[in-house]
Coordinates of C-alpha atoms in Angstrom, one line a residue:
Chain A
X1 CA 0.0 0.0 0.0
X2 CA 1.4 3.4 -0.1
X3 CA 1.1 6.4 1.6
X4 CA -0.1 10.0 0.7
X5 CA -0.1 13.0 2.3
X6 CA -3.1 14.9 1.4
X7 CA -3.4 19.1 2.0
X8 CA -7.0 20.5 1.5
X9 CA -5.9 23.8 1.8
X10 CA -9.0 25.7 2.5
X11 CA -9.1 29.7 3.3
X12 CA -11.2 29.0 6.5
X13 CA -9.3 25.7 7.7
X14 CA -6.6 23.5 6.5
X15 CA -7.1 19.5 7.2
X16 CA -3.9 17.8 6.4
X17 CA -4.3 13.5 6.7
X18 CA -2.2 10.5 5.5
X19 CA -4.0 8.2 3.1
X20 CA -3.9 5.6 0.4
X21 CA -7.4 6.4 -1.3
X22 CA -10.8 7.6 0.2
X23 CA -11.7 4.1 1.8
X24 CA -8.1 3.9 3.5
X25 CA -7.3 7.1 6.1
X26 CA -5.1 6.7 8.5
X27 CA -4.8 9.8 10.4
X28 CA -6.3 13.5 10.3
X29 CA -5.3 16.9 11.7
X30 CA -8.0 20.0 11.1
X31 CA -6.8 23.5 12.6
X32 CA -7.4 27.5 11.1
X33 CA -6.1 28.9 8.6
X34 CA -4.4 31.8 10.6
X35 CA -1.4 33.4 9.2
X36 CA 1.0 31.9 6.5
X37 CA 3.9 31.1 8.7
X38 CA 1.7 29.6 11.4
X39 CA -0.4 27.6 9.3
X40 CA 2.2 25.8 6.9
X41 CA 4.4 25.3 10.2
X42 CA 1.6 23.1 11.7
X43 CA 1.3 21.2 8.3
X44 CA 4.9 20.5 8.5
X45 CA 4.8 19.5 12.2
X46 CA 2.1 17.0 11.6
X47 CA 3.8 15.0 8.6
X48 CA 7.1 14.9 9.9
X49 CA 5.3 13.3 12.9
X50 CA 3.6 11.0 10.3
X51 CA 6.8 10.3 8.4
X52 CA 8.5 8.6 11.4
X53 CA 5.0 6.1 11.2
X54 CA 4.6 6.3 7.3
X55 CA 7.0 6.1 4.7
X56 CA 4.6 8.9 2.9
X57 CA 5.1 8.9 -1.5
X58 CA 4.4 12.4 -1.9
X59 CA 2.2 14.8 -0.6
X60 CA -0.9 16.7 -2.7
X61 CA -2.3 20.3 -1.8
X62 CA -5.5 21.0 -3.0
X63 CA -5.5 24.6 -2.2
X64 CA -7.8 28.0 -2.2
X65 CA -7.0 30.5 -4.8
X66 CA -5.3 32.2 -7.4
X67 CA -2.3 29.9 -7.3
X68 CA 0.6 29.5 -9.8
X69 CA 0.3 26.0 -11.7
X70 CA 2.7 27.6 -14.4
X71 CA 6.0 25.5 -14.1
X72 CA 8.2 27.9 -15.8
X73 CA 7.3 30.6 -13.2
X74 CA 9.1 31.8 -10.4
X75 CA 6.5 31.7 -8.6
X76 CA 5.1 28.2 -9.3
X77 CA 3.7 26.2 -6.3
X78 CA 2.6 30.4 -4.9
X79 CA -0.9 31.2 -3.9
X80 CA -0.5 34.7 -5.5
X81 CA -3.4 37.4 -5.7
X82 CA -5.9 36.1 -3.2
X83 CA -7.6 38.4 -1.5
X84 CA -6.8 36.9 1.9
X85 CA -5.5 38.6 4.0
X86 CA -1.8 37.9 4.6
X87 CA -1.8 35.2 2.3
X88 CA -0.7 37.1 -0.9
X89 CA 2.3 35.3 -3.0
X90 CA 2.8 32.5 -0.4
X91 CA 4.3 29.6 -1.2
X92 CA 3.3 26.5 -0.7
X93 CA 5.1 23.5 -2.6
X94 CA 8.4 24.5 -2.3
X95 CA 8.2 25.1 1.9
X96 CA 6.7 21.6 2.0
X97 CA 8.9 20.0 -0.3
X98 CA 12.0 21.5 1.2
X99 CA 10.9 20.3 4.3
X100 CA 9.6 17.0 4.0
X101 CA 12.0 15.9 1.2
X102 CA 8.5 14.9 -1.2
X103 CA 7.2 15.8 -4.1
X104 CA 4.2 17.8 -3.5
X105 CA 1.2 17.8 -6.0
X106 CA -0.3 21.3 -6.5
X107 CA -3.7 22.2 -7.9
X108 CA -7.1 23.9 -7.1
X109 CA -9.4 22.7 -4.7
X110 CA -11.9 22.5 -7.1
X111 CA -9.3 21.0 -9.3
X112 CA -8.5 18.3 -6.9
X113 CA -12.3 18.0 -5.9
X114 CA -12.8 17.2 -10.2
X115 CA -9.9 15.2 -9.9
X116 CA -11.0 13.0 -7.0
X117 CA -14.5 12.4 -8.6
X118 CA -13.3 11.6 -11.5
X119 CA -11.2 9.2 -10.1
X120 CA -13.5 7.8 -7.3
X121 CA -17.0 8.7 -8.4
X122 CA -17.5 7.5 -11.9
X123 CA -18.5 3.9 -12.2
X124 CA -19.1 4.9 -15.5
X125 CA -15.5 5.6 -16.9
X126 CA -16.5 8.9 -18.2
X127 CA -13.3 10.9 -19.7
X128 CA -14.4 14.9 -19.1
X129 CA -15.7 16.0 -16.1
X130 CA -16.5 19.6 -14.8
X131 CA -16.8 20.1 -10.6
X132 CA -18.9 23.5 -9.5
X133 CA -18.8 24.0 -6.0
X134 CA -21.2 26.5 -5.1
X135 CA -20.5 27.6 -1.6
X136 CA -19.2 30.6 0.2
X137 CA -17.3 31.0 -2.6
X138 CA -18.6 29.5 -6.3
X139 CA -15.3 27.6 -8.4
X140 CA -14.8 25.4 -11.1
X141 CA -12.7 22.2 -11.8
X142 CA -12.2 20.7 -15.3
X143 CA -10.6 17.2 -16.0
X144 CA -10.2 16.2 -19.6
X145 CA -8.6 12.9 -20.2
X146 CA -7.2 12.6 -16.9
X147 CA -5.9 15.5 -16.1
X148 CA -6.9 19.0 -14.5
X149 CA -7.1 21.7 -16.9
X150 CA -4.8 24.8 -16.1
X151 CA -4.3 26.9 -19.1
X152 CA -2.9 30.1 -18.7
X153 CA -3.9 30.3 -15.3
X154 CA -6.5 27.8 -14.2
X155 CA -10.1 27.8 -14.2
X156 CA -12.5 30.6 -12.6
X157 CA -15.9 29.4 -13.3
X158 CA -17.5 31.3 -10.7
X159 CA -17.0 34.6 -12.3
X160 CA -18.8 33.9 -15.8
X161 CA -21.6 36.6 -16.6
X162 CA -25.2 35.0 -16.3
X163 CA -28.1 36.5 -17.4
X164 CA -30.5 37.9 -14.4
X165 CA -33.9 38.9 -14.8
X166 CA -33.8 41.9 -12.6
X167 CA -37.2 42.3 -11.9
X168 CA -37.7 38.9 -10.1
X169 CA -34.3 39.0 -8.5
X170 CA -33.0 42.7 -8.2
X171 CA -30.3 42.2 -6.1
X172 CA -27.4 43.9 -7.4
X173 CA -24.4 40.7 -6.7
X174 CA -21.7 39.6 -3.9
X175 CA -18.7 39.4 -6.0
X176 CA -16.3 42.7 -5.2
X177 CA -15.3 42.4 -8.8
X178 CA -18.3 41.5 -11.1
X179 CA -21.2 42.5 -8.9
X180 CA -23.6 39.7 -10.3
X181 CA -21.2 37.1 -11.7
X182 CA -22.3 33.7 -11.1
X183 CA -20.8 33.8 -7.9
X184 CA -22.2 37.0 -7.2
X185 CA -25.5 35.6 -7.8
X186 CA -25.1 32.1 -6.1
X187 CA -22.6 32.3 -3.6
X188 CA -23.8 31.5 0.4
X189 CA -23.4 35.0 1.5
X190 CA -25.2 36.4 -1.5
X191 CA -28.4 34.4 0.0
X192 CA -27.7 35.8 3.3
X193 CA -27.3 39.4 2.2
X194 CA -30.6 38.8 0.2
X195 CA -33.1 37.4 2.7
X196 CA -30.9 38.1 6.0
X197 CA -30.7 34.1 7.1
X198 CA -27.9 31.9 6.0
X199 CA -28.9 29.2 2.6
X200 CA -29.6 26.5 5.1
X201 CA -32.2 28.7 6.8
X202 CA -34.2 29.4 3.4
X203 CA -37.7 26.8 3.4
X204 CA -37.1 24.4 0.9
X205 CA -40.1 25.6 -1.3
X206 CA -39.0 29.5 -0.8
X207 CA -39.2 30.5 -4.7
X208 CA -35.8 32.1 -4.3
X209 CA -34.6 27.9 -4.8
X210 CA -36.4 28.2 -8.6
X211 CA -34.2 31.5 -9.3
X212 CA -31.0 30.0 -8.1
X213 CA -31.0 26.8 -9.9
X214 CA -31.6 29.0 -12.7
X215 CA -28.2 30.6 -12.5
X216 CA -26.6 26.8 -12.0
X217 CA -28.1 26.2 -14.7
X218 CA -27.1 29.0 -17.5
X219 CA -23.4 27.7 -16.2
X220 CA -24.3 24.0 -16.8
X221 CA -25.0 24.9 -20.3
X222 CA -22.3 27.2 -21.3
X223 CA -20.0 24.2 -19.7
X224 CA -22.2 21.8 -22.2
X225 CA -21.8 24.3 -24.9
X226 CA -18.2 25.6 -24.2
X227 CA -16.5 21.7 -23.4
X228 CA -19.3 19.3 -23.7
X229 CA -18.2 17.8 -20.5
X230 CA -19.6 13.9 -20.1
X231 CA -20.7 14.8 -16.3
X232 CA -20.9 17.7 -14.7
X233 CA -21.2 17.2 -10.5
X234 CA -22.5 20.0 -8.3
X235 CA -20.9 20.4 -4.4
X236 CA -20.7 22.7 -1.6
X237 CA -22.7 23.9 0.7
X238 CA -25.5 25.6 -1.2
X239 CA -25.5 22.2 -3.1
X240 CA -27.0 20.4 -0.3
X241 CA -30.5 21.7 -1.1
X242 CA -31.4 18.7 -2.8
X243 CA -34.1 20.2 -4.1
X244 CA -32.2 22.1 -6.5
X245 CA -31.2 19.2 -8.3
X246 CA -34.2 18.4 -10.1
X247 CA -35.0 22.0 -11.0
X248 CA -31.6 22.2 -12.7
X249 CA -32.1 19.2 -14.1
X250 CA -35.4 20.7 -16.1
X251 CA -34.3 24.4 -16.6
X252 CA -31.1 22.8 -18.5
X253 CA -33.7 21.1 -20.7
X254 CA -35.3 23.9 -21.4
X255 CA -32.4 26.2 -22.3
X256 CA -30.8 23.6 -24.3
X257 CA -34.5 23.5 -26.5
X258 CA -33.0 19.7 -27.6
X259 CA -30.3 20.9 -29.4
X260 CA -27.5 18.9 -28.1
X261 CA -29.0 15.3 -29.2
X262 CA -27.3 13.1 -26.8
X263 CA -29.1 10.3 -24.5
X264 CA -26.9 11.6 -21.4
X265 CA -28.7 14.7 -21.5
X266 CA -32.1 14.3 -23.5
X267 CA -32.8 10.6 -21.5
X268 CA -30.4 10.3 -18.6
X269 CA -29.7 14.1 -17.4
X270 CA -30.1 13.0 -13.5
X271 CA -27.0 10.7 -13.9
X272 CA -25.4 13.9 -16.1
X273 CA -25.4 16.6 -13.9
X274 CA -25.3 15.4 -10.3
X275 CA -24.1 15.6 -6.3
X276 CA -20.9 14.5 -5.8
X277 CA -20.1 10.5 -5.3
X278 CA -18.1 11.4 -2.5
X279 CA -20.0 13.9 -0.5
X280 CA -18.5 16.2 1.1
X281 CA -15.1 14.5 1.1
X282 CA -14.2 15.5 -2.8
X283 CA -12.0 18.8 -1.5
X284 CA -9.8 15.9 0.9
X285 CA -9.9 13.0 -1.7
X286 CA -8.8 16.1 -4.3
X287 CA -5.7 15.7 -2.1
X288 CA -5.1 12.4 -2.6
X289 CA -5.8 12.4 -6.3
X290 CA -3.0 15.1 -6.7
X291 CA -0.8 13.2 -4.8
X292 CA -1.2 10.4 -6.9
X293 CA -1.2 12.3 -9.6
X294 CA 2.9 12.5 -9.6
X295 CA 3.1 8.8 -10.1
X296 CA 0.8 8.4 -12.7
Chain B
X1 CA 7.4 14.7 -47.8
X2 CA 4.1 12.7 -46.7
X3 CA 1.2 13.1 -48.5
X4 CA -2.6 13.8 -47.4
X5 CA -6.1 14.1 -48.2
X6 CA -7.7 17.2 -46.7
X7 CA -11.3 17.7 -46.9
X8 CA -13.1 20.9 -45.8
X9 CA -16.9 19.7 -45.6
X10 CA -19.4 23.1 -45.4
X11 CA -22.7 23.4 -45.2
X12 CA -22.3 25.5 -49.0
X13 CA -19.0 24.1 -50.2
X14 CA -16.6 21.4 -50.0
X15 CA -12.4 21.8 -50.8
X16 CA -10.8 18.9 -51.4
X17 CA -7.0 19.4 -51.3
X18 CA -3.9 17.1 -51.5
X19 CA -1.0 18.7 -49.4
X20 CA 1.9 17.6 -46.8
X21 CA 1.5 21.4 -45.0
X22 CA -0.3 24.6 -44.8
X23 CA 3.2 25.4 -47.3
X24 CA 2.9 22.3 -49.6
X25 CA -0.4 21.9 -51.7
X26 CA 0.0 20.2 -54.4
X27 CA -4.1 20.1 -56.1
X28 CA -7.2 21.0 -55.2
X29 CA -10.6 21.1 -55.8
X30 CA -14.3 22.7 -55.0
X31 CA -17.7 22.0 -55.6
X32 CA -21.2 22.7 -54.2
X33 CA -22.3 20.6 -51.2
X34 CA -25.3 19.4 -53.1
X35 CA -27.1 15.7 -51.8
X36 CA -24.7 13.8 -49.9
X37 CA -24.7 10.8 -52.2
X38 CA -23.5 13.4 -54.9
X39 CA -20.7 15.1 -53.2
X40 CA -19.3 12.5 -51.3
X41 CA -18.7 10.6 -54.6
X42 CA -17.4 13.7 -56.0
X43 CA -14.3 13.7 -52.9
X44 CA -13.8 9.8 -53.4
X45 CA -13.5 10.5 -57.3
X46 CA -11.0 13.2 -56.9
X47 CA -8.9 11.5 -54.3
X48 CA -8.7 8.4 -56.2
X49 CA -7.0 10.1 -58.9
X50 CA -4.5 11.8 -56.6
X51 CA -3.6 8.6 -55.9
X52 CA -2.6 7.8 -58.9
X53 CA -0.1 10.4 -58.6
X54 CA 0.6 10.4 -54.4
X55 CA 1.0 8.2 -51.7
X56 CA -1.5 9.3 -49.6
X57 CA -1.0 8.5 -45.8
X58 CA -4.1 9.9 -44.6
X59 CA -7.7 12.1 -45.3
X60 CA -8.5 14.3 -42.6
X61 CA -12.0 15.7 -42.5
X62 CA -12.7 19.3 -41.1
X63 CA -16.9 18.8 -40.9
X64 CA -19.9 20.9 -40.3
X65 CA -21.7 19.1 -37.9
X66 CA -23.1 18.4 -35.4
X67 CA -21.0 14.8 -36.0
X68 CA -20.6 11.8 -34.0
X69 CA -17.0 11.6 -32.8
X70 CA -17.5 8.8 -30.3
X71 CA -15.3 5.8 -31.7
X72 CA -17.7 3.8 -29.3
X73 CA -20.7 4.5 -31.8
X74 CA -22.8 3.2 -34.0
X75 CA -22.4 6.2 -35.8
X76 CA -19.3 7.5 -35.6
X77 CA -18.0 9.4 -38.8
X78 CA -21.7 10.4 -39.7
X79 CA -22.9 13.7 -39.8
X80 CA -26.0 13.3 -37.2
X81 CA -28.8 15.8 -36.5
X82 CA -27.8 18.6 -38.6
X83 CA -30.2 21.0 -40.2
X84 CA -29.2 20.8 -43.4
X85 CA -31.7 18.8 -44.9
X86 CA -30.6 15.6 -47.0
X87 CA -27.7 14.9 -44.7
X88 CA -29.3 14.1 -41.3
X89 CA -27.3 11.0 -40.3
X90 CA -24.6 10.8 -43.2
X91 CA -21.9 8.4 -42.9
X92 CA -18.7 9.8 -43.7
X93 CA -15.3 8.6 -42.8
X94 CA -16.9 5.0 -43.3
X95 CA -17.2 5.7 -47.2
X96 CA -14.1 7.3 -47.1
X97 CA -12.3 4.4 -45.7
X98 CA -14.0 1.4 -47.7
X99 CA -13.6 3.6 -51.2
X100 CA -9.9 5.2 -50.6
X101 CA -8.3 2.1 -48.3
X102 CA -7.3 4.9 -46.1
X103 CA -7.4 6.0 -42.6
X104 CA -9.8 8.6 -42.0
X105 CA -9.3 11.8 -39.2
X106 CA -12.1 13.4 -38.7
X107 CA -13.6 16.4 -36.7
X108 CA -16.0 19.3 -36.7
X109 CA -14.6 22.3 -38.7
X110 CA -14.3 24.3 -35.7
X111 CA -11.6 21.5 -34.2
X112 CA -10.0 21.5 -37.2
X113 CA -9.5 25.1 -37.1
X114 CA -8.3 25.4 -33.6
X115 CA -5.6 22.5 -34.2
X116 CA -4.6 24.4 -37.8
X117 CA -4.0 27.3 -35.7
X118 CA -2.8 25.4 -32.4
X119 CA -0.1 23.6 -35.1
X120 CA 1.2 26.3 -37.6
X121 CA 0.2 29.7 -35.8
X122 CA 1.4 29.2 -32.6
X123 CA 5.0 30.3 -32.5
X124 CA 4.9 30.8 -28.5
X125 CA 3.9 27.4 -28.2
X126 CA 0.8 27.7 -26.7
X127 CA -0.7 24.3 -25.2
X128 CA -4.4 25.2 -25.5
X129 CA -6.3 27.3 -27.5
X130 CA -10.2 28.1 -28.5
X131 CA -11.1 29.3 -32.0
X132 CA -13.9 30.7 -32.2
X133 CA -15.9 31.4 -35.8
X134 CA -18.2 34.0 -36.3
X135 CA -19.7 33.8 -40.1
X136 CA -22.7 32.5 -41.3
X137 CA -23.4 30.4 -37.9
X138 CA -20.6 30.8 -34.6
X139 CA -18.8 28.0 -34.1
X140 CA -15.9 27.1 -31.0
X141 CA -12.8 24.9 -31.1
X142 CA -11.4 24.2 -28.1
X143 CA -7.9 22.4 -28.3
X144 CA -6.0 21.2 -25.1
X145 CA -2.7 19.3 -25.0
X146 CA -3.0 19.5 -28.9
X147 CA -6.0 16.8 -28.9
X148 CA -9.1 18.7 -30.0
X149 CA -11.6 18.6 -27.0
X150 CA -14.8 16.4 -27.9
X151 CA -16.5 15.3 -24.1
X152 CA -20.3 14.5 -24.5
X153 CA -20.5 15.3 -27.7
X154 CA -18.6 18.2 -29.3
X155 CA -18.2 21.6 -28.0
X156 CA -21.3 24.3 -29.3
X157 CA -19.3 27.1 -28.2
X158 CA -21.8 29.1 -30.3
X159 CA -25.2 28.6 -28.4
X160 CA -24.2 29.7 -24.9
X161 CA -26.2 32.4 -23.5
X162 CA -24.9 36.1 -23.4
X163 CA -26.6 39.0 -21.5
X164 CA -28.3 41.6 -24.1
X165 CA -29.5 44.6 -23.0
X166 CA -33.2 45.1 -25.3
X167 CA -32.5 49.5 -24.5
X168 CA -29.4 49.2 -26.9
X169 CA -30.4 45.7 -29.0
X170 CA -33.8 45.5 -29.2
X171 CA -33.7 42.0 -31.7
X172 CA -34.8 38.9 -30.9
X173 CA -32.0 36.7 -32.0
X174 CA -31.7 34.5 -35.1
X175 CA -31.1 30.9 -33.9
X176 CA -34.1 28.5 -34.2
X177 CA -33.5 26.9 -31.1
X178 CA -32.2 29.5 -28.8
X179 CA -33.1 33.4 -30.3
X180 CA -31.1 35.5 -28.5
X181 CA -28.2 32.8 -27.7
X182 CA -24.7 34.0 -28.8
X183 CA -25.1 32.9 -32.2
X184 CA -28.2 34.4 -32.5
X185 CA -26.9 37.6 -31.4
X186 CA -23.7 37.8 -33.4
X187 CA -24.2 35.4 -36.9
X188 CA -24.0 37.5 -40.4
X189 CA -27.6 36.8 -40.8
X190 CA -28.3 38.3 -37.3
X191 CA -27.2 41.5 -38.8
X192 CA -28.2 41.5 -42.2
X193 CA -31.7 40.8 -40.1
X194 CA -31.1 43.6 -38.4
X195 CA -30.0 46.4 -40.3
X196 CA -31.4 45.2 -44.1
X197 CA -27.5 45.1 -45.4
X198 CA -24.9 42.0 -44.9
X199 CA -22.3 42.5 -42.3
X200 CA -19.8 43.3 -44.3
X201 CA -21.9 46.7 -46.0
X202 CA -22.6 48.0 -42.8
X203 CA -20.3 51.0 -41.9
X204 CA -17.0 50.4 -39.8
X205 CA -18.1 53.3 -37.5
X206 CA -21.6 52.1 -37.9
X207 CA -22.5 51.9 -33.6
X208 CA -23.4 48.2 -33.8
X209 CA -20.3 47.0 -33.7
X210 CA -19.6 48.0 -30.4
X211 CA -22.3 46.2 -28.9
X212 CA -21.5 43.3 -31.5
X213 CA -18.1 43.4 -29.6
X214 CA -19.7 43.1 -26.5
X215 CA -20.9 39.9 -27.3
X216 CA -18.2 38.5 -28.2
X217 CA -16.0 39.7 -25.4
X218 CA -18.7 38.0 -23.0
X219 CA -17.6 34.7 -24.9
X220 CA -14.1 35.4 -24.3
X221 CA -14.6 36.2 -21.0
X222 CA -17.2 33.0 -20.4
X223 CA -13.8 30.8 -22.4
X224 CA -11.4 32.7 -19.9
X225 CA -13.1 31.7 -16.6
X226 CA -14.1 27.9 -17.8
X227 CA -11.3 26.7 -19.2
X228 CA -8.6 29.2 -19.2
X229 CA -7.0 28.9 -22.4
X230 CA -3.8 30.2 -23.3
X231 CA -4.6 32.1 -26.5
X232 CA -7.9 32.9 -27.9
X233 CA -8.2 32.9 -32.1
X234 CA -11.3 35.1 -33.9
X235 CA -12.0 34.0 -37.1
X236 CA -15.1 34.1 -39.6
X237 CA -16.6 36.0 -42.1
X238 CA -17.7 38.6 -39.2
X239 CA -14.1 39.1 -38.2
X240 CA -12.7 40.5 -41.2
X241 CA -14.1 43.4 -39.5
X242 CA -10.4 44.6 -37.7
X243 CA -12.1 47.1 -36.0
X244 CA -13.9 44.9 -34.2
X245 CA -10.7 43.5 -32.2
X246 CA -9.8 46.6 -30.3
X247 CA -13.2 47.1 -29.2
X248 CA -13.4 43.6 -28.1
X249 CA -9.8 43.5 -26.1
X250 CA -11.3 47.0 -24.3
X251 CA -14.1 44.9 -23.2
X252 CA -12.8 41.8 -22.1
X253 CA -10.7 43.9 -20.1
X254 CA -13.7 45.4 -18.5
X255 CA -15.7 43.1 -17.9
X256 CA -12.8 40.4 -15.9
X257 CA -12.0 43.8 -14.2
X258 CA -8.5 42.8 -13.0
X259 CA -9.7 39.7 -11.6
X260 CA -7.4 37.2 -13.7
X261 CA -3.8 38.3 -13.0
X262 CA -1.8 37.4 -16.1
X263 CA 0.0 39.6 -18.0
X264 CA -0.9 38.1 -21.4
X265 CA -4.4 39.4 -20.2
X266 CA -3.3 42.7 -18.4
X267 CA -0.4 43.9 -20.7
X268 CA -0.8 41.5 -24.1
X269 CA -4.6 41.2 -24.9
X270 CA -4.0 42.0 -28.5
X271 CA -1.6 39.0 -28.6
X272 CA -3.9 37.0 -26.3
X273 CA -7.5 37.2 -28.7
X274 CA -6.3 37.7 -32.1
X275 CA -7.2 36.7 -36.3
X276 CA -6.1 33.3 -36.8
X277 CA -2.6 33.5 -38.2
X278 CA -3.7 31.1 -41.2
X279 CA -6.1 33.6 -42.4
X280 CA -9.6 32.2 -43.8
X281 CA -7.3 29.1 -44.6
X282 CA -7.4 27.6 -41.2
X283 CA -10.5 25.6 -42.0
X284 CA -8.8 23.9 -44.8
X285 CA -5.3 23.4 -42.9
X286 CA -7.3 21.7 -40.3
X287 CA -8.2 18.8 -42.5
X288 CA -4.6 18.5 -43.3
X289 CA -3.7 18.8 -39.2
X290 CA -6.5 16.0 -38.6
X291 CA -5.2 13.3 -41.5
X292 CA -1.5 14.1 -39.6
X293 CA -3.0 13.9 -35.5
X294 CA -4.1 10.1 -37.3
X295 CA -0.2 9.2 -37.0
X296 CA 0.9 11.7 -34.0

């Protein structure tokens, strides 16, 4: 069997745990994200500790956002322009591997989160697969044969434009750069700011629940129309409305008017755009995935 | 010097070509897309007398579509549920194979196009790109790794949904399944629609084209935040309006606001979203780049 380290690097908490794949874990550590130093100190701490136990392979970060995935870049391996606090142009992979003498996988958490899914929640073998997580924040990870997509930077799908019918939802958007981006539109604290109770608060047959799925699903088609991904797979926290699921599920139907002829989506779109196979454990498995990534 | 077949199959015209490069044709040939039986036997005819004269290695097929590109298929190499009436459910690269004895590369035109551009005008070595056509329908590559992307299906990069403000563009849009859809919005027919002249009569300072731009920025931007690619190519019959790219570079800008920090975005957007550096030849090159992916 071997040994991972696995990073999910989260802006509100980091959980660092040594595994071999989702069903084997072998030991977990959760604590703040507080500052930089303090933070990636504690990581370090807790897998040296778990190298004198494990002989670990390599370790995987699946980390909050902007990073640097750019290998020719001095400043691979960085989380760069976040807007956390303190946490501008930090890096990560080269602390880690300089301490822990590993080679540290590096993507996205939304990356990782696709990854892991892709990897552990497809009995079917699909090839493409496109990860929203629509939560306090709203992100986007793509895997296409395998891999994670990165690009020129990586992907940002919260921040596409949607179209928003202003007279049944006139709220003006969350996201301190687009206003009413999809993020803007979607995101946990957008619900809050609109109706003054966290999402979780919202009765399940509030008609806000019809507006919102809406949103999810104007991205669901531009992902159909931009990639024609062969699953899409909806997380976070705003995600566990199940109720959304089957209102995106029609409102995709209807903005595609049949015009992508495919059984996936015109027979079977409850098995096409669904909640993730692993729960709430895609961001930690992402971990994993990366780590075995570098061996792959 | 290796040999190919290169077919460019539109909806108004096929090219047959013989060439080894987007440098090296050696005869061609173009005829009306009339029934399928008829053109199809008009390709095989030419072809088999190139071969009396070349060793062709390969025919690559740049196709209007949609077209089945899943290998798993009943009907893969057929043009499926195209509007185009005759051709619903043509079999293509079957023919090809059975009448030439050759392997058969095949692709929407949009693919083709991207990998044309992704092979010979990409002297930064970009490693994915999106070429987008805006002509007589719109129309999106996407190439990643340089294997064009096919998921589902095939990417539709033309029928995602843009915002349109009705105070400034009152029209309804021209696509039969989705109006006001991005296609709808931005096709030549959308504007010879419009304003009673084609696109290409309408004044260069005539003020549509700035909200024409708009459009397409929002695809950029929607291509930017999915998937990220490295380099963004305009081509089409609506493109050989120049004017057009300035307009769009301001408002891609605009509308991402700063949020993606890359300076190909901040300092080089008129190297980042550009003509395709083939011209109007990419379509054809990209039959000769999908005979040559056959033996990559």
């Amino acid at each position: 069997m071997e040994y991972y380290g696995a990073i999910e690097a989260g802006g509100t908490k980091f959980v660092c745990s040594v595994a071999a794949d989702p069903d084997h874990y072998f030991s977990e550590i959760r604590f703040p994200t507080t500052t930089p130093q303090e933070t990636l100190a504690k990581a370090v701490l807790f897998f040296k500790e778990q190298q004198q136990k494990y002989n670990l392979s390599a370790i995987g970060v699946s980390c909050f956002g902007p990073i640097d995935l750019d290998k020719r870049s001095p400043t691979y391996g960085y989380i760069t322009t976040t807007p956390k606090a303190g946490w501008e142009f930090t890096e990560v992979t080269g602390l880690l591997e300089r301490e822990l003498g590993l080679p540290v996988g590096f993507d996205t958490d939304v990356n990782g989160a696709a990854l892991a899914e892709y990897k552990w929640g497809n009995p079917t073998k699909v090839d493409s697969l496109v990860y929203y997580t629509i939560g306090t924040g709203v992100g986007a990870g793509v895997v296409i044969h395998g891999q994670p997509v990165h690009g020129l930077v990586h992907p940002e799908g919260g921040h596409i434009l949607v179209r928003q019918d202003k007279e049944i939802d006139p709220y003006s958007g969350f996201c301190s750069y687009h206003g009413n981006c999809l993020e803007g539109l979607c995101c946990g604290p957008s619900i809050k700011e609109r109706f003054g109770v966290p999402a979780q608060d919202l009765p399940s047959d509030h008609p806000f629940w019809e507006i919102l799925a809406g949103y999810i699903a104007q991205a669901c088609v531009t992902q159909i129309c931009q990639i024609s991904p062969e699953k899409i797979v909806l997380g976070g926290g705003v995600m566990e409305q199940k109720q959304l699921f089957p209102m995106i599920h029609k409102k995709v139907l209807l903005m595609l008017n049949n015009y992508v002829k495919h059984p996936m989506i015109l027979e079977h779109i409850d098995q096409y755009i669904t909640p993730p196979v692993l729960g709430n454990r895609s961001g930690a498995c992402g971990a994993i995935a990366l780590a075995q990534l570098l061996q792959a």
